Coordinates of C-alpha atoms in Angstrom, one line a residue:
M1 CA -7.2 -35.2 172.8
E2 CA -5.5 -37.6 175.1
H3 CA -7.2 -41.0 175.7
N4 CA -9.9 -40.6 178.3
K5 CA -9.3 -36.9 178.6
L6 CA -12.0 -34.4 178.0
E7 CA -11.2 -31.2 176.4
G8 CA -12.9 -28.2 174.8
I9 CA -16.6 -27.4 175.2
I10 CA -19.0 -30.1 176.3
P11 CA -22.6 -29.1 176.7
A12 CA -24.5 -30.7 179.6
V13 CA -27.4 -31.3 177.2
F14 CA -31.1 -30.6 177.8
T15 CA -33.7 -33.3 178.0
P16 CA -36.1 -32.6 175.2
M17 CA -39.7 -33.1 176.2
N18 CA -43.1 -33.0 174.5
A19 CA -45.9 -30.8 175.5
D20 CA -47.2 -33.5 177.9
Y21 CA -43.9 -33.8 179.6
S22 CA -43.0 -37.1 177.9
L23 CA -39.4 -37.6 176.5
N24 CA -39.0 -36.3 173.0
T25 CA -36.1 -38.4 171.8
G26 CA -36.7 -37.8 168.3
L27 CA -35.1 -34.4 168.6
I28 CA -31.7 -35.7 169.9
E29 CA -30.5 -36.5 166.4
H30 CA -30.9 -33.0 165.3
L31 CA -29.6 -31.5 168.5
A32 CA -26.5 -33.6 168.2
K33 CA -25.9 -32.6 164.7
V34 CA -26.3 -28.9 165.4
L35 CA -24.0 -29.1 168.4
T36 CA -21.4 -31.0 166.6
K37 CA -21.6 -28.6 163.7
N38 CA -20.9 -25.8 166.3
G39 CA -17.7 -27.3 167.5
V40 CA -18.4 -29.0 170.7
S41 CA -16.2 -31.9 171.8
G42 CA -18.9 -34.1 173.4
F43 CA -22.1 -34.4 175.2
F44 CA -22.9 -34.8 179.0
V45 CA -26.2 -36.5 179.5
A46 CA -28.7 -36.6 182.2
G47 CA -27.0 -33.9 184.3
T48 CA -28.5 -31.0 186.1
T49 CA -29.3 -29.2 182.9
G50 CA -30.9 -32.5 181.7
E51 CA -33.3 -32.4 184.6
T52 CA -31.8 -35.6 186.0
T53 CA -33.7 -35.7 189.3
S54 CA -37.0 -35.4 187.5
L55 CA -36.4 -38.4 185.3
T56 CA -37.2 -42.0 185.9
L57 CA -34.4 -44.7 185.7
E58 CA -36.0 -46.0 182.6
E59 CA -36.0 -42.5 181.0
R60 CA -32.3 -41.9 181.9
M61 CA -31.4 -45.2 180.4
E62 CA -33.4 -44.3 177.2
L63 CA -31.7 -40.9 176.9
A64 CA -28.3 -42.6 177.2
E65 CA -29.1 -45.1 174.5
V66 CA -30.4 -42.4 172.1
W67 CA -27.5 -40.1 172.6
R68 CA -25.0 -43.1 172.1
S69 CA -26.6 -43.7 168.7
H70 CA -26.3 -40.1 167.6
T71 CA -22.8 -39.4 169.0
P72 CA -20.4 -39.1 166.1
S73 CA -17.1 -41.0 166.1
G74 CA -14.3 -39.0 167.9
M75 CA -16.9 -37.2 170.2
K76 CA -17.0 -38.1 173.9
L77 CA -20.2 -39.3 175.6
I78 CA -20.4 -39.0 179.4
I79 CA -23.5 -40.3 181.3
H80 CA -24.5 -38.8 184.5
V81 CA -25.4 -41.8 186.9
G82 CA -25.6 -40.1 190.3
H83 CA -28.7 -40.9 192.3
N84 CA -29.9 -40.8 195.9
C85 CA -30.3 -44.5 195.8
L86 CA -27.0 -46.2 195.3
S87 CA -28.3 -49.4 193.7
D88 CA -30.1 -47.2 191.1
A89 CA -26.8 -45.5 190.5
Q90 CA -25.1 -48.7 190.1
K91 CA -27.7 -49.9 187.6
L92 CA -27.3 -46.7 185.6
A93 CA -23.4 -47.1 185.6
R94 CA -23.9 -50.7 184.4
H95 CA -26.2 -49.5 181.6
A96 CA -23.8 -46.8 180.5
A97 CA -20.9 -49.4 180.3
S98 CA -23.2 -51.8 178.3
I99 CA -23.8 -49.1 175.7
K100 CA -20.2 -48.2 175.5
A101 CA -20.3 -44.7 176.8
D102 CA -16.9 -43.0 177.0
G103 CA -17.2 -42.2 180.9
I104 CA -19.7 -41.9 183.9
S105 CA -20.1 -39.1 186.3
A106 CA -21.9 -39.0 189.6
F107 CA -22.8 -36.4 192.2
P108 CA -23.3 -37.4 195.8
P109 CA -26.7 -38.1 197.5
S110 CA -28.2 -35.0 198.7
Y111 CA -30.8 -36.1 201.2
Y112 CA -28.7 -38.5 203.2
K113 CA -25.5 -36.5 202.7
P114 CA -22.1 -38.2 203.3
L115 CA -20.8 -36.5 206.3
R116 CA -17.3 -37.8 206.1
M117 CA -14.8 -38.2 203.3
E118 CA -14.7 -41.9 203.8
E119 CA -18.5 -42.2 203.2
L120 CA -18.4 -40.1 200.0
V121 CA -15.5 -42.0 198.7
S122 CA -17.2 -45.4 199.5
Y123 CA -20.3 -44.3 197.6
C124 CA -18.5 -43.2 194.5
K125 CA -16.3 -46.5 194.7
A126 CA -19.5 -48.5 194.6
I127 CA -20.6 -46.6 191.5
A128 CA -17.4 -46.8 189.7
E129 CA -17.0 -50.4 190.2
S130 CA -20.3 -50.9 188.5
G131 CA -19.0 -49.0 185.4
N132 CA -17.0 -51.9 184.1
G133 CA -13.8 -49.9 183.5
L134 CA -15.4 -46.7 182.4
P135 CA -13.6 -43.5 183.5
F136 CA -15.2 -42.0 186.6
Y137 CA -15.8 -38.2 187.1
Y138 CA -16.9 -37.1 190.5
Y139 CA -19.5 -34.3 190.0
H140 CA -18.8 -31.5 192.5
I141 CA -21.7 -29.2 192.9
P142 CA -22.0 -28.3 196.6
F143 CA -24.5 -25.4 196.2
L144 CA -26.9 -28.0 195.0
T145 CA -26.1 -31.2 196.9
G146 CA -25.0 -29.6 200.1
V147 CA -21.8 -31.8 200.2
H148 CA -19.0 -29.5 200.9
V149 CA -15.6 -31.1 200.7
K150 CA -12.4 -29.8 199.2
M151 CA -11.6 -31.5 195.8
H152 CA -7.9 -31.6 196.5
D153 CA -8.6 -33.6 199.6
F154 CA -11.1 -35.7 197.9
I155 CA -8.5 -36.8 195.2
R156 CA -6.0 -37.7 197.9
T157 CA -8.4 -40.4 199.1
A158 CA -10.1 -41.1 195.8
K159 CA -7.0 -41.9 193.7
T160 CA -6.3 -45.2 195.6
N161 CA -9.9 -46.2 196.3
I162 CA -12.1 -45.3 193.5
P163 CA -11.5 -47.6 190.4
H164 CA -10.7 -45.7 187.2
F165 CA -11.0 -42.3 188.9
T166 CA -10.3 -39.9 186.1
G167 CA -11.3 -36.4 187.3
I168 CA -13.9 -34.0 188.5
K169 CA -16.7 -32.0 187.1
F170 CA -15.9 -28.9 189.2
T171 CA -19.2 -26.8 189.6
N172 CA -18.0 -24.5 192.2
N173 CA -16.3 -21.0 192.4
D174 CA -13.6 -21.9 194.8
L175 CA -10.5 -21.3 192.4
M176 CA -8.1 -22.1 194.9
D177 CA -9.2 -25.5 195.6
Y178 CA -9.7 -25.8 191.7
R179 CA -6.0 -25.1 191.2
L180 CA -4.8 -27.4 194.1
A181 CA -7.0 -30.1 192.7
S182 CA -5.7 -29.5 189.0
T183 CA -2.0 -29.5 190.1
Y184 CA -2.4 -32.7 192.2
G185 CA -0.4 -35.5 191.0
K186 CA 1.3 -33.3 188.3
N187 CA -2.0 -32.5 186.4
K188 CA -2.8 -36.3 186.3
Y189 CA -6.5 -35.7 186.7
N190 CA -9.0 -34.1 184.4
M191 CA -10.5 -31.1 186.0
L192 CA -13.5 -30.0 184.1
C193 CA -14.7 -26.4 184.7
G194 CA -18.4 -26.7 185.4
L195 CA -19.3 -22.9 185.8
D196 CA -19.7 -21.3 182.4
E197 CA -19.1 -17.9 183.9
M198 CA -15.8 -19.1 185.3
L199 CA -14.3 -20.5 182.1
L200 CA -11.6 -17.9 181.5
P201 CA -10.4 -17.8 185.0
A202 CA -10.5 -21.6 185.1
M203 CA -8.2 -21.7 182.1
T204 CA -5.7 -19.7 183.9
M205 CA -5.7 -22.4 186.6
G206 CA -5.2 -25.2 184.0
A207 CA -8.5 -26.0 182.6
K208 CA -8.6 -27.8 179.3
G209 CA -12.2 -28.9 179.3
A210 CA -15.5 -27.5 180.4
V211 CA -19.0 -29.0 180.8
G212 CA -21.9 -26.5 181.1
G213 CA -25.6 -25.7 180.4
T214 CA -25.2 -22.6 178.5
Y215 CA -22.9 -24.3 176.0
N216 CA -26.0 -25.8 174.4
F217 CA -27.0 -22.5 172.9
A218 CA -23.8 -20.4 173.2
A219 CA -21.0 -22.9 172.3
P220 CA -19.5 -20.4 169.7
L221 CA -19.1 -17.8 172.4
Y222 CA -17.0 -20.0 174.6
I223 CA -15.1 -21.5 171.8
Q224 CA -14.0 -17.9 170.9
I225 CA -12.9 -17.3 174.6
I226 CA -10.7 -20.4 174.3
K227 CA -9.1 -19.5 171.0
A228 CA -8.5 -15.8 172.4
Y229 CA -6.9 -17.2 175.5
E230 CA -4.7 -19.7 173.5
N231 CA -3.6 -16.9 171.3
N232 CA -2.7 -14.8 174.2
N233 CA -5.4 -12.2 173.3
I234 CA -6.3 -11.7 176.9
E235 CA -8.4 -8.5 176.6
T236 CA -10.5 -10.2 173.9
A237 CA -11.0 -13.3 176.1
Q238 CA -12.1 -11.0 178.9
A239 CA -14.5 -9.1 176.6
L240 CA -16.1 -12.5 175.5
Q241 CA -16.2 -13.7 179.1
D242 CA -18.0 -10.5 180.1
K243 CA -20.5 -11.1 177.3
S244 CA -21.1 -14.7 179.0
I245 CA -21.6 -13.0 182.4
Q246 CA -24.1 -10.4 181.0
M247 CA -26.0 -13.3 179.4
I248 CA -26.0 -15.5 182.4
Q249 CA -27.2 -12.5 184.6
I250 CA -30.1 -12.2 182.3
L251 CA -31.0 -16.0 182.4
Q252 CA -30.8 -15.9 186.2
Q253 CA -33.8 -13.4 186.2
Y254 CA -35.8 -16.0 184.5
G255 CA -35.0 -19.0 186.5
G256 CA -31.4 -19.9 185.2
A257 CA -29.9 -21.9 182.6
I258 CA -32.6 -24.6 182.4
T259 CA -35.8 -22.8 182.3
A260 CA -34.5 -19.9 180.3
G261 CA -32.3 -22.0 178.3
K262 CA -35.0 -24.2 176.9
S263 CA -36.7 -21.1 175.8
I264 CA -33.5 -19.7 174.2
M265 CA -33.4 -23.0 172.2
K266 CA -36.9 -22.6 170.9
M267 CA -35.9 -19.1 169.8
L268 CA -32.9 -20.7 167.8
G269 CA -35.5 -23.2 166.2
I270 CA -34.8 -26.3 168.4
D271 CA -37.8 -26.6 170.6
C272 CA -36.8 -28.7 173.6
G273 CA -40.2 -28.3 175.1
P274 CA -41.2 -27.6 178.8
C275 CA -39.5 -28.2 182.0
R276 CA -40.9 -30.5 184.5
L277 CA -42.1 -29.4 187.8
P278 CA -40.9 -28.2 190.2
L279 CA -38.9 -26.1 187.5
R280 CA -41.3 -23.6 185.7
T281 CA -41.7 -23.3 182.0
L282 CA -41.7 -19.6 180.7
T283 CA -44.7 -18.0 179.5
R284 CA -44.8 -16.5 176.1
K285 CA -44.6 -13.0 177.7
D286 CA -41.5 -14.1 179.7
E287 CA -40.1 -15.4 176.5
E288 CA -40.7 -12.0 174.7
T289 CA -39.1 -10.0 177.4
L290 CA -36.2 -12.5 177.6
Q291 CA -35.4 -12.3 174.0
K292 CA -35.5 -8.6 174.0
E293 CA -33.0 -8.5 176.8
L294 CA -30.8 -10.8 174.9
D295 CA -31.1 -8.7 171.9
D296 CA -30.1 -5.7 173.8
I297 CA -26.6 -7.3 174.5
S298 CA -26.3 -8.7 170.9
F299 CA -26.3 -12.3 172.3
F300 CA -27.6 -13.9 169.2
Q301 CA -24.5 -13.2 167.3
Y302 CA -22.7 -15.6 169.6
A303 CA -25.4 -18.4 169.5
I304 CA -25.4 -21.7 167.7
K305 CA -26.3 -21.7 164.1

Protein backbone atom coordinates (compact mmCIF):
# COMPACT_ATOMS: atom_id res chain seq x y z
CA MET A 1 0.00 0.00 0.00
CA GLU A 2 1.40 3.38 -1.01
CA HIS A 3 2.12 5.95 1.68
CA ASN A 4 -1.12 7.72 2.60
CA LYS A 5 -3.08 5.64 0.09
CA LEU A 6 -6.07 3.72 1.35
CA GLU A 7 -6.69 0.39 -0.35
CA GLY A 8 -8.85 -2.64 0.25
CA ILE A 9 -11.90 -2.85 2.50
CA ILE A 10 -12.25 -0.27 5.27
CA PRO A 11 -15.32 -0.55 7.52
CA ALA A 12 -17.08 2.63 8.54
CA VAL A 13 -17.29 1.25 12.04
CA PHE A 14 -20.32 1.21 14.31
CA THR A 15 -20.31 3.15 17.55
CA PRO A 16 -20.95 0.54 20.26
CA MET A 17 -23.47 1.63 22.89
CA ASN A 18 -24.80 0.34 26.15
CA ALA A 19 -28.51 -0.20 26.79
CA ASP A 20 -28.73 3.34 28.22
CA TYR A 21 -27.22 4.77 24.98
CA SER A 22 -23.88 5.63 26.58
CA LEU A 23 -20.71 4.65 24.71
CA ASN A 24 -19.56 1.08 25.13
CA THR A 25 -15.90 1.66 24.33
CA GLY A 26 -14.99 -1.59 26.05
CA LEU A 27 -16.21 -3.49 22.99
CA ILE A 28 -13.88 -1.72 20.56
CA GLU A 29 -10.81 -3.87 21.26
CA HIS A 30 -12.74 -7.04 20.40
CA LEU A 31 -14.36 -5.43 17.35
CA ALA A 32 -10.99 -4.26 16.05
CA LYS A 33 -9.51 -7.76 16.47
CA VAL A 34 -12.41 -9.47 14.67
CA LEU A 35 -12.37 -7.04 11.76
CA THR A 36 -8.59 -7.29 11.46
CA LYS A 37 -8.80 -11.10 11.43
CA ASN A 38 -11.35 -10.84 8.61
CA GLY A 39 -8.95 -8.98 6.36
CA VAL A 40 -9.93 -5.30 6.48
CA SER A 41 -7.32 -2.62 5.77
CA GLY A 42 -8.28 -0.02 8.35
CA PHE A 43 -11.06 1.73 10.20
CA PHE A 44 -13.17 4.82 9.43
CA VAL A 45 -14.36 6.20 12.76
CA ALA A 46 -17.36 8.40 13.63
CA GLY A 47 -18.79 8.55 10.15
CA THR A 48 -22.38 8.09 9.06
CA THR A 49 -22.47 4.44 10.16
CA GLY A 50 -20.95 5.56 13.46
CA GLU A 51 -23.96 7.84 14.11
CA THR A 52 -21.68 10.87 14.06
CA THR A 53 -24.36 13.57 14.22
CA SER A 54 -25.81 11.95 17.37
CA LEU A 55 -22.50 12.08 19.24
CA THR A 56 -21.05 14.87 21.36
CA LEU A 57 -17.59 16.28 20.65
CA GLU A 58 -16.27 14.58 23.77
CA GLU A 59 -17.69 11.23 22.67
CA ARG A 60 -16.18 11.56 19.21
CA MET A 61 -12.77 12.31 20.66
CA GLU A 62 -13.07 9.41 23.09
CA LEU A 63 -13.94 7.05 20.24
CA ALA A 64 -10.95 8.28 18.24
CA GLU A 65 -8.62 7.66 21.17
CA VAL A 66 -9.89 4.15 21.87
CA TRP A 67 -9.76 3.15 18.20
CA ARG A 68 -6.22 4.56 17.98
CA SER A 69 -5.14 2.38 20.91
CA HIS A 70 -6.57 -0.75 19.27
CA THR A 71 -5.59 -0.19 15.64
CA PRO A 72 -2.80 -2.63 14.75
CA SER A 73 0.43 -1.45 13.19
CA GLY A 74 0.08 -1.24 9.41
CA MET A 75 -3.66 -0.60 9.55
CA LYS A 76 -5.03 2.82 8.61
CA LEU A 77 -7.13 4.87 11.03
CA ILE A 78 -9.21 7.64 9.47
CA ILE A 79 -11.20 9.92 11.75
CA HIS A 80 -14.28 11.69 10.45
CA VAL A 81 -14.23 15.27 11.78
CA GLY A 82 -17.03 16.94 9.80
CA HIS A 83 -19.46 19.10 11.76
CA ASN A 84 -22.05 21.80 11.10
CA CYS A 85 -19.97 24.06 13.38
CA LEU A 86 -16.60 24.80 11.78
CA SER A 87 -14.77 25.45 15.05
CA ASP A 88 -15.93 22.07 16.36
CA ALA A 89 -14.70 20.39 13.17
CA GLN A 90 -11.34 22.11 13.61
CA LYS A 91 -11.15 20.94 17.22
CA LEU A 92 -11.80 17.36 16.09
CA ALA A 93 -9.12 17.69 13.39
CA ARG A 94 -6.55 18.95 15.90
CA HIS A 95 -7.44 16.09 18.20
CA ALA A 96 -7.06 13.53 15.39
CA ALA A 97 -3.60 14.92 14.70
CA SER A 98 -2.68 14.77 18.39
CA ILE A 99 -3.45 11.03 18.57
CA LYS A 100 -1.56 10.40 15.33
CA ALA A 101 -4.45 9.26 13.17
CA ASP A 102 -3.56 8.37 9.59
CA GLY A 103 -5.98 10.84 8.06
CA ILE A 104 -9.09 12.92 8.53
CA SER A 105 -12.28 13.18 6.53
CA ALA A 106 -15.11 15.69 6.63
CA PHE A 107 -18.51 16.01 5.06
CA PRO A 108 -19.82 19.54 4.46
CA PRO A 109 -22.25 21.39 6.72
CA SER A 110 -25.79 20.34 5.85
CA TYR A 111 -27.92 23.05 7.47
CA TYR A 112 -26.20 26.18 6.17
CA LYS A 113 -25.07 24.50 2.99
CA PRO A 114 -22.18 25.92 0.99
CA LEU A 115 -23.85 27.21 -2.17
CA ARG A 116 -20.71 27.84 -4.19
CA MET A 117 -17.55 25.84 -4.76
CA GLU A 118 -15.48 28.60 -3.16
CA GLU A 119 -17.42 28.29 0.11
CA LEU A 120 -17.15 24.51 0.20
CA VAL A 121 -13.41 24.57 -0.45
CA SER A 122 -12.89 27.31 2.15
CA TYR A 123 -14.70 25.21 4.74
CA CYS A 124 -12.56 22.16 3.92
CA LYS A 125 -9.38 24.25 3.89
CA ALA A 126 -10.03 25.53 7.40
CA ILE A 127 -10.46 21.96 8.66
CA ALA A 128 -7.47 20.57 6.79
CA GLU A 129 -5.24 23.33 8.14
CA SER A 130 -6.19 22.23 11.65
CA GLY A 131 -5.12 18.65 10.89
CA ASN A 132 -1.44 19.43 11.34
CA GLY A 133 -0.37 17.71 8.14
CA LEU A 134 -2.77 14.76 8.16
CA PRO A 135 -4.08 13.61 4.76
CA PHE A 136 -7.51 15.15 4.14
CA TYR A 137 -10.35 13.25 2.45
CA TYR A 138 -13.47 15.11 1.42
CA TYR A 139 -16.59 13.10 2.31
CA HIS A 140 -18.98 13.34 -0.64
CA ILE A 141 -22.44 12.10 0.39
CA PRO A 142 -24.89 14.45 -1.34
CA PHE A 143 -28.06 12.43 -0.71
CA LEU A 144 -27.62 13.16 3.02
CA THR A 145 -25.90 16.55 3.06
CA GLY A 146 -27.77 18.11 0.13
CA VAL A 147 -24.46 19.50 -1.17
CA HIS A 148 -24.41 18.60 -4.85
CA VAL A 149 -21.16 19.42 -6.60
CA LYS A 150 -19.20 17.45 -9.15
CA MET A 151 -16.13 15.93 -7.62
CA HIS A 152 -13.95 16.41 -10.68
CA ASP A 153 -14.75 20.13 -10.41
CA PHE A 154 -14.09 20.05 -6.68
CA ILE A 155 -10.64 18.53 -7.18
CA ARG A 156 -9.73 21.28 -9.64
CA THR A 157 -10.14 23.87 -6.89
CA ALA A 158 -9.18 21.71 -3.92
CA LYS A 159 -5.79 20.60 -5.21
CA THR A 160 -4.22 24.04 -4.76
CA ASN A 161 -6.31 25.32 -1.86
CA ILE A 162 -6.81 22.49 0.63
CA PRO A 163 -3.61 21.54 2.47
CA HIS A 164 -2.72 17.85 2.24
CA PHE A 165 -5.75 17.10 0.08
CA THR A 166 -5.43 13.38 -0.61
CA GLY A 167 -8.73 12.14 -1.94
CA ILE A 168 -12.47 11.68 -1.63
CA LYS A 169 -14.79 9.29 0.11
CA PHE A 170 -17.18 9.09 -2.83
CA THR A 171 -20.61 8.06 -1.54
CA ASN A 172 -22.68 8.69 -4.64
CA ASN A 173 -23.81 6.64 -7.64
CA ASP A 174 -22.58 9.04 -10.34
CA LEU A 175 -20.04 6.75 -12.00
CA MET A 176 -19.16 9.28 -14.68
CA ASP A 177 -18.15 11.83 -12.05
CA TYR A 178 -16.33 9.08 -10.15
CA ARG A 179 -14.29 8.19 -13.22
CA LEU A 180 -13.51 11.79 -14.09
CA ALA A 181 -12.39 12.44 -10.52
CA SER A 182 -10.38 9.21 -10.40
CA THR A 183 -8.39 10.01 -13.52
CA TYR A 184 -7.86 13.68 -12.67
CA GLY A 185 -4.17 14.40 -12.32
CA LYS A 186 -3.24 10.97 -13.67
CA ASN A 187 -4.81 9.09 -10.77
CA LYS A 188 -3.03 11.24 -8.20
CA TYR A 189 -5.93 11.33 -5.77
CA ASN A 190 -7.27 8.47 -3.67
CA MET A 191 -10.90 7.89 -4.69
CA LEU A 192 -12.60 5.68 -2.12
CA CYS A 193 -15.82 3.97 -3.14
CA GLY A 194 -18.43 4.77 -0.51
CA LEU A 195 -21.38 2.77 -1.81
CA ASP A 196 -21.00 -0.92 -0.97
CA GLU A 197 -23.44 -1.97 -3.68
CA MET A 198 -21.24 -0.14 -6.20
CA LEU A 199 -17.89 -1.74 -5.34
CA LEU A 200 -17.51 -3.83 -8.50
CA PRO A 201 -18.43 -1.09 -10.99
CA ALA A 202 -16.24 1.34 -9.04
CA MET A 203 -13.29 -1.03 -9.43
CA THR A 204 -13.79 -1.02 -13.19
CA MET A 205 -13.53 2.78 -12.89
CA GLY A 206 -10.25 2.57 -10.99
CA ALA A 207 -11.19 2.08 -7.32
CA LYS A 208 -8.50 0.52 -5.14
CA GLY A 209 -10.10 1.19 -1.77
CA ALA A 210 -13.59 1.33 -0.32
CA VAL A 211 -15.18 2.59 2.90
CA GLY A 212 -18.63 1.32 3.86
CA GLY A 213 -21.03 0.28 6.58
CA THR A 214 -21.81 -3.30 5.52
CA TYR A 215 -18.09 -4.10 5.65
CA ASN A 216 -18.52 -4.35 9.44
CA PHE A 217 -20.34 -7.66 9.10
CA ALA A 218 -19.77 -8.72 5.48
CA ALA A 219 -16.10 -7.92 4.86
CA PRO A 220 -15.36 -11.46 3.58
CA LEU A 221 -17.97 -11.06 0.82
CA TYR A 222 -16.38 -7.88 -0.48
CA ILE A 223 -12.85 -9.20 -0.21
CA GLN A 224 -13.99 -12.10 -2.42
CA ILE A 225 -15.38 -9.58 -4.92
CA ILE A 226 -12.02 -7.81 -5.06
CA LYS A 227 -10.09 -11.07 -5.48
CA ALA A 228 -12.42 -12.33 -8.21
CA TYR A 229 -12.12 -9.06 -10.12
CA GLU A 230 -8.33 -8.95 -9.77
CA ASN A 231 -8.16 -12.54 -11.08
CA ASN A 232 -10.37 -11.56 -14.02
CA ASN A 233 -13.18 -13.85 -12.82
CA ILE A 234 -15.80 -11.31 -13.79
CA GLU A 235 -18.84 -13.59 -13.63
CA THR A 236 -17.87 -14.67 -10.12
CA ALA A 237 -17.36 -11.06 -9.09
CA GLN A 238 -20.78 -10.15 -10.52
CA ALA A 239 -22.48 -13.01 -8.68
CA LEU A 240 -20.86 -11.92 -5.41
CA GLN A 241 -21.86 -8.30 -5.99
CA ASP A 242 -25.40 -9.53 -6.64
CA LYS A 243 -25.28 -11.18 -3.21
CA SER A 244 -24.28 -7.83 -1.71
CA ILE A 245 -27.15 -6.10 -3.48
CA GLN A 246 -29.63 -8.73 -2.27
CA MET A 247 -28.41 -8.22 1.27
CA ILE A 248 -28.58 -4.43 1.07
CA GLN A 249 -32.11 -4.58 -0.34
CA ILE A 250 -33.12 -6.53 2.75
CA LEU A 251 -31.38 -4.08 5.08
CA GLN A 252 -33.23 -1.19 3.48
CA GLN A 253 -36.53 -2.75 4.57
CA TYR A 254 -35.33 -2.54 8.17
CA GLY A 255 -34.02 1.01 8.20
CA GLY A 256 -30.69 0.55 6.45
CA ALA A 257 -27.13 -0.43 7.26
CA ILE A 258 -27.05 1.24 10.68
CA THR A 259 -30.28 0.03 12.27
CA ALA A 260 -30.26 -3.40 10.64
CA GLY A 261 -26.48 -3.60 10.77
CA LYS A 262 -26.28 -3.33 14.54
CA SER A 263 -28.79 -6.17 14.79
CA ILE A 264 -26.71 -8.29 12.41
CA MET A 265 -23.64 -7.67 14.53
CA LYS A 266 -25.59 -8.99 17.53
CA MET A 267 -26.53 -12.10 15.51
CA LEU A 268 -22.80 -12.59 14.90
CA GLY A 269 -22.01 -12.36 18.61
CA ILE A 270 -20.84 -8.73 18.73
CA ASP A 271 -23.58 -6.69 20.40
CA CYS A 272 -23.01 -3.05 19.42
CA GLY A 273 -26.15 -2.02 21.31
CA PRO A 274 -29.01 0.24 20.30
CA CYS A 275 -29.13 3.19 17.92
CA ARG A 276 -29.67 6.68 19.20
CA LEU A 277 -32.77 8.58 18.20
CA PRO A 278 -33.90 9.58 15.65
CA LEU A 279 -32.71 6.20 14.36
CA ARG A 280 -34.76 3.27 15.58
CA THR A 281 -33.54 0.10 17.22
CA LEU A 282 -35.06 -3.07 15.83
CA THR A 283 -37.45 -5.05 17.99
CA ARG A 284 -36.82 -8.71 18.70
CA LYS A 285 -39.58 -9.60 16.22
CA ASP A 286 -37.94 -7.42 13.56
CA GLU A 287 -34.62 -9.13 14.23
CA GLU A 288 -36.14 -12.57 13.87
CA THR A 289 -37.67 -11.77 10.49
CA LEU A 290 -34.46 -10.02 9.39
CA GLN A 291 -32.43 -13.07 10.28
CA LYS A 292 -34.81 -15.35 8.38
CA GLU A 293 -34.60 -13.19 5.26
CA LEU A 294 -30.82 -13.19 5.45
CA ASP A 295 -30.82 -16.97 5.94
CA ASP A 296 -32.97 -17.32 2.84
CA ILE A 297 -30.22 -15.76 0.69
CA SER A 298 -27.46 -17.71 2.51
CA PHE A 299 -25.94 -14.43 3.71
CA PHE A 300 -24.22 -15.73 6.81
CA GLN A 301 -21.73 -17.85 4.88
CA TYR A 302 -20.24 -14.53 3.73
CA ALA A 303 -20.26 -12.85 7.16
CA ILE A 304 -17.35 -12.15 9.49
CA LYS A 305 -16.21 -15.04 11.66
